[in-house]
Amino acid sequence: RAGVHILLLLVQTLCLTSVDAFSNGKVTEACGSMMPKHGHAPNTTHSPYTLAVNVTEFSSGDYIQVTISGTTYFEGFLLEARNASNPDSAAVGSFILTNPKTTQLLQCGHTPDSAVSHTSDARQTQIVVIWKAPQNSPAAVKFLVTVVAHYKTFWVKIPGPVVSQSGVTPIPPKPTTPSTTIKTSTPSVLPRPFSSVGCGQQKSCLLDPVGCDPEKDPSCFFLSFAPKGQTVVFELSGPSDGYIAFALSHDTWMGDDDMYLCVRDDSLVDVSAAYVKGRSYPQEASENVLTDVAWRLADGVIQCRFRRQVLVPQDPTRFSLDAQYYLFMAYGEAENGEVHRHGRQPLISSQQSVINGPAEILNGSRSPLLMKFHSVLMLIAWMLAGSTGTFLASYFKPDWPERTLFGQRIWFQVHRGLMILTVLLTCVAFTLPFIYRGGWSKHAGAHPYLGCTVLALALLQPIMATLRPPPDSSRRWVFNWLHWGAGTVAEIMAG
């Protein structure tokens, strides 16, 4: 028995060190409500986590083993013991840690070490701690735990077992007051996929490809919105294993946009609002402004529906739905509920639309106007001007031997004019992606590197032509091979 007390004292010493480390600049969760400050509503479905104790009765000063376990992993928790007759009262007793590396002690109210929490978001499926009954313990004690499966998915005040003090009759539990009941709408599962029926009549729709129906075509990207009084109902669907999202934008440039995401997290879909500042990572809304949330996962397609107020004065980053905006629709990969950059160019509506306005069918494109000009100029430069100039230099030198144009043979003047046009068009086309992206694109693969190489070779050609030796020079063959080789490589890479 003396050995057990020594062991407990040693563990308690380690725990005090953990408390000091935690109190140095860190912030605890809200002890009274046991509600994480994550800006999201708690889950009200059946919890996959349970609390267990090793005794049913105790005396003052006893040590009770408390175990938190689950059928799936969790990333955080907050454990307290409360008076069973008044679960809204302050925490009672104190805890002792068995693993200070993954757990830490907190002070809730005036009682030191009266709660236990996690030290990091490392995944775990079981936590074991020791609770010490105080001298002035209530007749019965109930253990409560808040468990965070993921940042947005958590259960608040999961009830655990009640242990009674030996020889003391417990006071009947006090009924829960309405003020402690958390009112929230739990996301539901959609019974069937969305349909494009009613687009342009009851709701506005943005479809890709044009005219597709998400009910029949799993590859259909679909966004609809329909005014309902002072709210608007949104529906979003698309093939993705990670997330799908759409944004409201004042222009066709990404940044400073009102965004909404449907993110797959294991077998669930998290629906949330966010704000994109510049080209940075989306910042999730601090207020939960979405209601009537529902989602569906089937055949590699993510679908979600929600309702939003037309005006959200408590959140200035939410745009008024009475105004008109361009619509962006994107998708990409997600890991543990965290989104990655979209894989393809977003679908952008070709014109602005009033969200709370009349129903209409919208058209969109994944190729912005600047990028279309880039493609057209490169096609003209290398498929038309460059190829024609090379063809003339290869096969038309013997033609019109006695005729000249501005003092030079005709084939040479036409060849030189076409190649100068090729270089000029390439320079203009080269600048357009930088204007659109606002700099170098880090996620475009090898394409920008090939473009830089083509531009360098294109600029090298007129420089070599200006410095070329005379036709009868012994070094003329060096120019011929370099000029032909650089032009051929540039044309192949540009194609």
Coordinates of C-alpha atoms in Angstrom, one line a residue:
R1 CA 0.0 0.0 0.0
A2 CA 2.9 2.3 0.8
G3 CA 4.3 1.5 -2.7
V4 CA 1.1 2.5 -4.3
H5 CA 1.1 5.9 -2.5
I6 CA 4.7 6.6 -3.6
L7 CA 3.8 5.7 -7.2
L8 CA 0.8 8.1 -7.1
L9 CA 2.9 10.9 -5.6
L10 CA 5.5 10.4 -8.4
V11 CA 2.8 10.6 -11.1
Q12 CA 1.3 13.7 -9.4
T13 CA 4.7 15.4 -9.5
L14 CA 5.0 14.7 -13.2
C15 CA 1.5 16.1 -13.7
L16 CA 2.3 19.3 -11.9
T17 CA 5.1 19.8 -14.3
S18 CA 2.7 19.3 -17.2
V19 CA 0.3 21.9 -15.7
D20 CA 3.1 24.5 -15.4
A21 CA 4.1 23.9 -19.0
F22 CA 0.5 24.2 -20.2
S23 CA -0.3 27.4 -18.3
N24 CA 2.6 29.1 -19.9
G25 CA 0.9 31.1 -22.6
K26 CA -1.8 28.5 -23.6
V27 CA -5.5 28.9 -23.5
T28 CA -7.9 26.3 -22.1
E29 CA -11.3 25.3 -23.5
A30 CA -14.4 26.7 -21.9
C31 CA -14.7 24.7 -18.8
G32 CA -18.3 25.5 -17.8
S33 CA -20.1 24.7 -21.1
M34 CA -17.4 22.2 -22.2
M35 CA -17.9 23.7 -25.7
P36 CA -14.9 23.9 -28.0
K37 CA -14.3 27.3 -29.4
H38 CA -14.2 26.1 -33.0
G39 CA -16.9 28.2 -34.5
H40 CA -19.0 25.1 -35.4
A41 CA -22.1 23.5 -33.9
P42 CA -21.7 20.2 -32.0
N43 CA -22.8 16.9 -33.4
T44 CA -26.1 15.6 -32.0
T45 CA -26.0 12.1 -33.4
H46 CA -25.1 9.0 -31.4
S47 CA -21.5 9.3 -30.1
P48 CA -19.0 6.6 -30.9
Y49 CA -17.2 7.3 -27.6
T50 CA -17.9 6.1 -24.1
L51 CA -16.7 6.7 -20.5
A52 CA -16.1 3.9 -18.0
V53 CA -14.9 3.7 -14.4
N54 CA -13.6 0.7 -12.4
V55 CA -15.9 1.2 -9.3
T56 CA -19.5 2.1 -8.5
E57 CA -19.0 3.5 -5.0
F58 CA -16.3 5.6 -3.4
S59 CA -15.2 7.3 -0.2
S60 CA -13.5 10.7 0.2
G61 CA -9.8 10.4 -0.8
D62 CA -10.4 7.3 -3.0
Y63 CA -8.7 6.9 -6.4
I64 CA -11.0 6.0 -9.4
Q65 CA -9.8 4.9 -12.8
V66 CA -11.6 6.7 -15.7
T67 CA -11.3 5.5 -19.3
I68 CA -12.3 7.3 -22.4
S69 CA -12.5 5.0 -25.4
G70 CA -14.1 4.9 -28.9
T71 CA -14.7 2.8 -31.9
T72 CA -12.9 5.4 -34.0
Y73 CA -10.0 7.8 -33.3
F74 CA -10.4 11.2 -31.7
E75 CA -8.0 14.2 -31.8
G76 CA -9.1 16.0 -28.6
F77 CA -11.2 15.8 -25.4
L78 CA -12.1 17.6 -22.2
L79 CA -13.0 15.4 -19.2
E80 CA -14.6 16.7 -15.9
A81 CA -16.4 15.2 -12.9
R82 CA -19.6 17.1 -11.8
N83 CA -22.2 16.8 -9.0
A84 CA -24.6 14.2 -10.4
S85 CA -27.6 16.1 -8.9
N86 CA -26.5 19.3 -10.7
P87 CA -24.4 18.6 -13.8
D88 CA -24.2 22.4 -14.6
S89 CA -22.3 23.0 -11.4
A90 CA -18.5 23.4 -11.1
A91 CA -16.1 20.5 -11.6
V92 CA -15.3 18.5 -8.4
G93 CA -12.3 16.5 -7.4
S94 CA -8.9 16.4 -9.1
F95 CA -7.3 14.2 -11.7
I96 CA -3.9 12.4 -11.9
L97 CA -2.4 11.6 -15.3
T98 CA -1.1 8.2 -16.4
N99 CA 0.5 9.5 -19.6
P100 CA 1.6 13.2 -19.4
K101 CA 2.9 13.0 -23.0
T102 CA -0.7 12.9 -24.4
T103 CA -2.8 14.4 -21.6
Q104 CA -2.5 17.5 -19.4
L105 CA -4.3 18.9 -16.3
L106 CA -6.4 22.0 -16.4
Q107 CA -7.9 24.2 -13.6
C108 CA -11.7 24.6 -14.1
G109 CA -13.1 27.1 -11.7
H110 CA -11.3 27.3 -8.3
T111 CA -10.2 23.7 -8.2
P112 CA -6.7 22.8 -9.4
D113 CA -6.3 19.8 -11.7
S114 CA -10.1 19.5 -12.0
A115 CA -10.1 18.7 -15.7
V116 CA -8.1 16.7 -18.2
S117 CA -7.4 17.6 -21.9
H118 CA -5.2 16.6 -24.8
T119 CA -1.7 18.0 -25.5
S120 CA -1.9 17.8 -29.3
D121 CA -4.2 16.7 -32.1
A122 CA -2.5 13.3 -32.4
R123 CA -5.1 10.6 -33.1
Q124 CA -5.9 8.2 -30.3
T125 CA -8.6 5.7 -29.4
Q126 CA -8.2 5.4 -25.6
I127 CA -7.3 7.6 -22.6
V128 CA -6.9 6.4 -19.0
V129 CA -6.7 8.9 -16.1
I130 CA -7.1 8.7 -12.3
W131 CA -9.8 10.8 -10.4
K132 CA -9.3 11.6 -6.7
A133 CA -12.4 12.1 -4.7
P134 CA -12.3 15.3 -2.6
Q135 CA -13.0 15.5 1.2
N136 CA -16.2 17.4 0.7
S137 CA -17.4 15.2 -2.2
P138 CA -21.1 15.3 -3.2
A139 CA -23.3 12.3 -2.7
A140 CA -22.9 11.2 -6.3
V141 CA -20.5 12.2 -9.0
K142 CA -21.1 12.1 -12.8
F143 CA -18.3 12.1 -15.3
L144 CA -18.8 14.2 -18.5
V145 CA -16.5 14.4 -21.6
T146 CA -16.4 16.4 -24.7
V147 CA -14.7 14.6 -27.6
V148 CA -13.4 16.1 -30.8
A149 CA -13.1 13.6 -33.6
H150 CA -11.9 16.4 -36.0
Y151 CA -11.9 20.1 -35.7
K152 CA -15.5 20.5 -37.1
T153 CA -16.8 17.2 -35.7
F154 CA -17.3 16.9 -32.0
W155 CA -19.7 15.8 -29.3
V156 CA -20.3 17.9 -26.2
K157 CA -20.9 16.6 -22.6
I158 CA -21.1 12.9 -23.4
P159 CA -22.5 11.5 -20.2
G160 CA -20.5 8.8 -18.3
P161 CA -21.3 6.6 -15.3
V162 CA -22.4 7.9 -12.0
V163 CA -20.5 6.8 -8.9
S164 CA -22.1 7.2 -5.4
Q165 CA -20.4 7.9 -2.1
S166 CA -20.6 4.9 0.3
G167 CA -23.4 5.2 2.9
V168 CA -24.8 8.5 1.4
T169 CA -28.2 8.7 -0.3
P170 CA -27.8 10.6 -3.6
I171 CA -30.0 13.7 -4.2
P172 CA -32.3 13.2 -7.3
P173 CA -30.7 14.8 -10.3
K174 CA -31.8 18.3 -11.2
P175 CA -33.6 18.6 -14.6
T176 CA -31.6 20.2 -17.3
T177 CA -32.7 23.8 -17.8
P178 CA -33.6 25.1 -21.3
S179 CA -30.6 27.4 -21.2
T180 CA -28.2 24.5 -21.3
T181 CA -29.8 22.9 -24.3
I182 CA -27.8 23.5 -27.5
K183 CA -30.1 24.1 -30.4
T184 CA -28.7 23.1 -33.7
S185 CA -29.7 21.5 -36.9
T186 CA -27.8 18.3 -37.5
P187 CA -26.8 17.7 -41.1
S188 CA -29.0 15.1 -42.8
V189 CA -28.4 12.7 -45.6
L190 CA -30.1 13.5 -49.0
P191 CA -32.4 10.7 -50.0
R192 CA -31.7 11.2 -53.8
P193 CA -29.4 13.1 -56.1
F194 CA -30.1 16.6 -57.3
S195 CA -31.9 17.2 -60.6
S196 CA -31.6 19.9 -63.3
V197 CA -35.4 19.9 -63.7
G198 CA -36.6 23.4 -63.0
C199 CA -33.4 25.2 -64.0
G200 CA -34.3 28.6 -65.5
Q201 CA -37.8 28.4 -64.0
Q202 CA -37.7 27.7 -60.3
K203 CA -34.0 28.0 -59.7
S204 CA -30.8 29.4 -61.4
C205 CA -28.3 26.8 -62.5
L206 CA -24.7 26.7 -63.6
L207 CA -23.9 23.4 -65.4
D208 CA -20.7 21.8 -66.8
P209 CA -21.0 20.3 -69.4
V210 CA -23.8 22.5 -70.6
G211 CA -27.2 20.9 -70.3
C212 CA -26.1 18.0 -68.0
D213 CA -28.2 16.5 -65.3
P214 CA -26.6 15.5 -62.0
E215 CA -29.4 12.9 -61.5
K216 CA -28.4 11.0 -64.6
D217 CA -24.8 12.0 -65.3
P218 CA -22.2 11.4 -62.5
S219 CA -19.6 13.6 -64.3
C220 CA -21.9 16.6 -64.1
F221 CA -20.8 19.7 -62.2
F222 CA -23.9 21.4 -60.9
L223 CA -24.7 24.5 -58.9
S224 CA -28.2 25.9 -58.3
F225 CA -29.7 28.6 -56.1
A226 CA -33.3 29.5 -55.5
P227 CA -34.7 32.4 -53.3
K228 CA -36.9 31.3 -50.4
G229 CA -38.2 34.4 -48.7
Q230 CA -35.3 36.1 -46.9
T231 CA -33.1 33.1 -47.6
V232 CA -31.5 31.4 -50.6
V233 CA -31.2 27.6 -51.0
F234 CA -28.0 26.4 -52.7
E235 CA -27.4 23.0 -54.2
L236 CA -23.9 21.8 -55.2
S237 CA -22.8 18.6 -56.9
G238 CA -19.8 17.2 -58.6
P239 CA -17.5 14.2 -59.0
S240 CA -14.7 14.4 -56.4
D241 CA -13.1 12.3 -53.7
G242 CA -12.0 15.4 -51.7
Y243 CA -14.2 18.5 -51.9
I244 CA -16.3 20.6 -54.2
A245 CA -16.8 24.3 -53.6
F246 CA -18.2 27.5 -55.1
A247 CA -17.5 31.2 -54.5
L248 CA -19.2 34.5 -55.1
S249 CA -16.8 37.0 -56.7
H250 CA -17.0 40.6 -57.8
D251 CA -14.7 39.8 -60.8
T252 CA -13.3 36.9 -62.7
W253 CA -10.1 36.9 -60.6
M254 CA -9.7 34.6 -57.7
G255 CA -9.4 36.5 -54.3
D256 CA -11.5 38.4 -51.8
D257 CA -14.4 36.0 -52.5
D258 CA -17.2 34.5 -50.4
M259 CA -16.7 30.8 -50.6
Y260 CA -18.7 27.7 -49.6
L261 CA -17.1 24.2 -49.3
C262 CA -18.4 20.6 -49.1
V263 CA -15.5 18.6 -47.8
R264 CA -15.4 14.9 -47.5
D265 CA -14.1 13.6 -44.2
D266 CA -14.1 9.8 -44.2
S267 CA -17.7 8.8 -44.7
L268 CA -19.1 12.3 -43.8
V269 CA -19.3 15.6 -45.6
D270 CA -18.6 18.8 -43.8
V271 CA -20.4 21.9 -45.2
S272 CA -19.0 25.3 -44.2
A273 CA -18.6 28.9 -45.3
A274 CA -15.2 30.5 -45.8
Y275 CA -13.5 33.6 -47.1
V276 CA -10.6 33.8 -49.6
K277 CA -8.3 36.7 -49.3
G278 CA -6.0 37.0 -52.3
R279 CA -4.7 33.6 -53.3
S280 CA -4.3 32.4 -49.7
Y281 CA -5.9 29.3 -48.0
P282 CA -9.6 29.7 -47.3
Q283 CA -10.4 31.2 -43.9
E284 CA -13.4 29.5 -42.3
A285 CA -16.2 31.6 -41.1
S286 CA -16.3 32.4 -37.4
E287 CA -20.1 32.2 -37.3
N288 CA -22.1 29.2 -38.5
V289 CA -24.4 30.9 -41.0
L290 CA -25.7 27.9 -42.8
T291 CA -29.0 26.1 -42.0
D292 CA -30.9 23.1 -43.3
V293 CA -27.6 21.4 -44.2
A294 CA -27.8 18.1 -46.1
W295 CA -25.3 16.0 -48.0
R296 CA -24.9 12.8 -50.0
L297 CA -22.0 10.6 -51.1
A298 CA -22.5 8.1 -53.9
D299 CA -20.7 6.9 -57.0
G300 CA -17.7 9.2 -56.4
V301 CA -20.0 12.3 -56.3
I302 CA -20.2 14.8 -53.5
Q303 CA -23.5 16.6 -53.1
C304 CA -24.6 19.2 -50.5
R305 CA -27.5 21.5 -49.9
F306 CA -27.8 24.4 -47.5
R307 CA -29.8 27.6 -46.8
R308 CA -28.3 31.0 -46.1
Q309 CA -29.8 34.4 -45.1
V310 CA -29.8 37.0 -47.8
L311 CA -28.1 39.4 -45.3
V312 CA -25.7 38.2 -42.6
P313 CA -24.8 41.4 -40.6
Q314 CA -22.9 39.4 -37.9
D315 CA -20.4 38.2 -40.5
P316 CA -19.0 41.0 -42.8
T317 CA -17.2 38.5 -45.0
R318 CA -20.5 37.1 -46.2
F319 CA -21.7 38.9 -49.3
S320 CA -25.2 40.2 -49.6
L321 CA -27.2 37.9 -51.9
D322 CA -29.2 40.9 -53.3
A323 CA -26.2 41.9 -55.4
Q324 CA -24.8 40.3 -58.6
Y325 CA -21.6 38.2 -58.7
Y326 CA -19.5 36.0 -60.9
L327 CA -19.8 32.4 -59.8
F328 CA -16.7 30.1 -59.4
M329 CA -17.0 26.4 -59.1
A330 CA -14.0 24.2 -58.2
Y331 CA -13.0 20.8 -56.8
G332 CA -9.9 19.1 -55.5
E333 CA -8.4 16.7 -53.0
A334 CA -8.8 16.8 -49.2
E335 CA -7.0 15.1 -46.4
N336 CA -8.5 14.6 -42.9
G337 CA -11.1 17.3 -43.8
E338 CA -8.4 19.8 -44.9
V339 CA -8.7 21.0 -48.6
H340 CA -5.8 21.2 -51.1
R341 CA -5.5 23.4 -54.1
H342 CA -8.0 22.7 -56.8
G343 CA -6.7 20.4 -59.6
R344 CA -8.3 22.1 -62.6
Q345 CA -9.0 25.7 -63.5
P346 CA -12.3 26.7 -61.8
L347 CA -15.4 26.9 -63.8
I348 CA -16.3 30.7 -64.0
S349 CA -19.7 32.0 -65.1
S350 CA -19.5 34.1 -68.2
Q351 CA -21.6 36.9 -66.7
Q352 CA -22.7 38.2 -63.3
S353 CA -25.9 37.0 -61.7
V354 CA -28.1 38.3 -59.0
I355 CA -28.3 35.5 -56.4
N356 CA -31.6 36.6 -55.0
G357 CA -33.0 37.4 -58.5
P358 CA -35.0 35.7 -61.2
A359 CA -34.2 32.2 -62.2
E360 CA -31.9 31.8 -65.2
I361 CA -29.5 29.2 -66.8
L362 CA -25.9 30.4 -66.6
N363 CA -23.0 29.5 -68.9
G364 CA -19.4 29.2 -67.8
S365 CA -15.9 28.4 -68.9
R366 CA -12.8 27.0 -67.4
S367 CA -10.6 29.1 -69.7
P368 CA -10.5 32.8 -68.8
L369 CA -10.3 35.3 -71.7
L370 CA -6.7 36.1 -71.2
M371 CA -5.8 32.4 -71.3
K372 CA -7.8 32.0 -74.5
F373 CA -5.9 34.9 -76.1
H374 CA -2.7 33.1 -74.9
S375 CA -3.7 29.9 -76.7
V376 CA -4.8 31.7 -79.9
L377 CA -1.7 33.8 -80.2
M378 CA 0.6 30.7 -79.7
L379 CA -1.4 28.8 -82.3
I380 CA -1.1 31.6 -84.8
A381 CA 2.6 32.1 -84.0
W382 CA 3.8 28.5 -84.3
M383 CA 1.1 26.6 -86.2
L384 CA 0.7 29.3 -88.9
A385 CA 3.4 31.9 -89.1
G386 CA 6.4 29.8 -87.8
S387 CA 5.5 26.7 -89.8
T388 CA 4.9 28.7 -93.0
G389 CA 8.2 30.6 -92.6
T390 CA 10.1 27.3 -92.1
F391 CA 8.4 25.7 -95.1
L392 CA 9.3 28.7 -97.4
A393 CA 13.0 28.5 -96.2
S394 CA 13.1 24.8 -96.9
Y395 CA 11.4 24.5 -100.3
F396 CA 11.1 27.9 -102.0
K397 CA 14.7 29.1 -102.2
P398 CA 15.1 28.2 -105.9
D399 CA 11.9 30.0 -106.9
W400 CA 11.9 33.5 -108.4
P401 CA 15.7 33.6 -108.7
E402 CA 15.7 36.9 -110.5
R403 CA 13.0 38.7 -108.5
T404 CA 13.7 40.7 -105.3
L405 CA 11.6 42.4 -102.6
F406 CA 13.3 45.5 -101.0
G407 CA 16.7 44.4 -102.2
Q408 CA 16.4 40.8 -101.0
R409 CA 15.1 37.6 -102.6
I410 CA 11.4 37.0 -102.1
W411 CA 11.6 33.8 -100.1
F412 CA 14.0 35.4 -97.6
Q413 CA 11.9 38.5 -97.1
V414 CA 8.7 36.5 -96.5
H415 CA 10.6 34.0 -94.3
R416 CA 12.1 36.9 -92.2
G417 CA 8.7 38.7 -91.9
L418 CA 6.9 35.5 -90.7
M419 CA 9.6 34.6 -88.2
I420 CA 9.6 38.2 -86.8
L421 CA 5.8 37.9 -86.4
T422 CA 6.3 34.6 -84.7
V423 CA 8.7 36.1 -82.1
L424 CA 6.4 39.1 -81.5
L425 CA 3.3 36.9 -81.0
T426 CA 5.3 34.6 -78.7
C427 CA 6.4 37.5 -76.5
V428 CA 2.8 38.9 -76.2
A429 CA 1.4 35.4 -75.5
F430 CA 4.1 34.7 -72.9
T431 CA 3.1 37.7 -70.8
L432 CA -0.6 36.9 -70.6
P433 CA -0.4 34.0 -68.1
F434 CA 1.7 36.1 -65.8
I435 CA -0.8 38.9 -66.0
Y436 CA -3.6 36.5 -65.2
R437 CA -1.8 34.6 -62.4
G438 CA -0.2 37.7 -61.0
G439 CA 3.2 36.0 -61.1
W440 CA 4.7 32.6 -61.6
S441 CA 2.4 29.6 -61.3
K442 CA 3.8 26.9 -59.0
H443 CA 1.2 24.4 -59.8
A444 CA 1.2 24.4 -63.7
G445 CA 3.6 21.5 -64.1
A446 CA 6.1 21.6 -66.9
H447 CA 4.1 24.0 -69.1
P448 CA 5.6 27.3 -67.8
Y449 CA 9.2 25.9 -68.1
L450 CA 8.5 24.8 -71.7
G451 CA 7.1 28.2 -72.4
C452 CA 10.3 29.9 -71.1
T453 CA 12.4 27.6 -73.2
V454 CA 10.4 28.4 -76.3
L455 CA 10.6 32.1 -75.7
A456 CA 14.4 31.9 -75.2
L457 CA 14.9 30.0 -78.4
A458 CA 12.6 32.3 -80.3
L459 CA 14.6 35.4 -79.2
L460 CA 17.9 33.6 -80.0
Q461 CA 16.9 33.1 -83.6
P462 CA 16.9 36.8 -84.8
I463 CA 20.1 37.4 -82.7
M464 CA 21.9 34.5 -84.5
A465 CA 20.5 35.7 -87.9
T466 CA 21.9 39.2 -87.3
L467 CA 25.3 37.8 -86.4
R468 CA 25.5 35.2 -89.1
P469 CA 28.6 35.0 -91.2
P470 CA 28.6 35.6 -95.0
P471 CA 27.4 32.7 -97.3
D472 CA 30.9 32.0 -98.5
S473 CA 32.4 31.9 -95.0
S474 CA 34.0 28.6 -93.8
R475 CA 31.9 28.9 -90.6
R476 CA 28.6 29.4 -92.3
W477 CA 27.7 25.7 -91.7
V478 CA 27.8 26.3 -87.9
F479 CA 25.1 29.0 -88.2
N480 CA 23.0 26.9 -90.5
W481 CA 23.0 24.0 -88.1
L482 CA 22.4 26.1 -85.0
H483 CA 19.7 28.1 -86.7
W484 CA 17.9 25.0 -88.0
G485 CA 18.3 23.1 -84.7
A486 CA 17.1 25.9 -82.4
G487 CA 14.1 26.6 -84.7
T488 CA 13.2 22.9 -84.9
V489 CA 13.4 22.4 -81.1
A490 CA 11.3 25.6 -80.5
E491 CA 8.7 24.5 -83.0
I492 CA 8.4 21.0 -81.4
M493 CA 8.2 22.3 -77.9
A494 CA 5.7 25.0 -78.8
G495 CA 3.5 22.4 -80.5

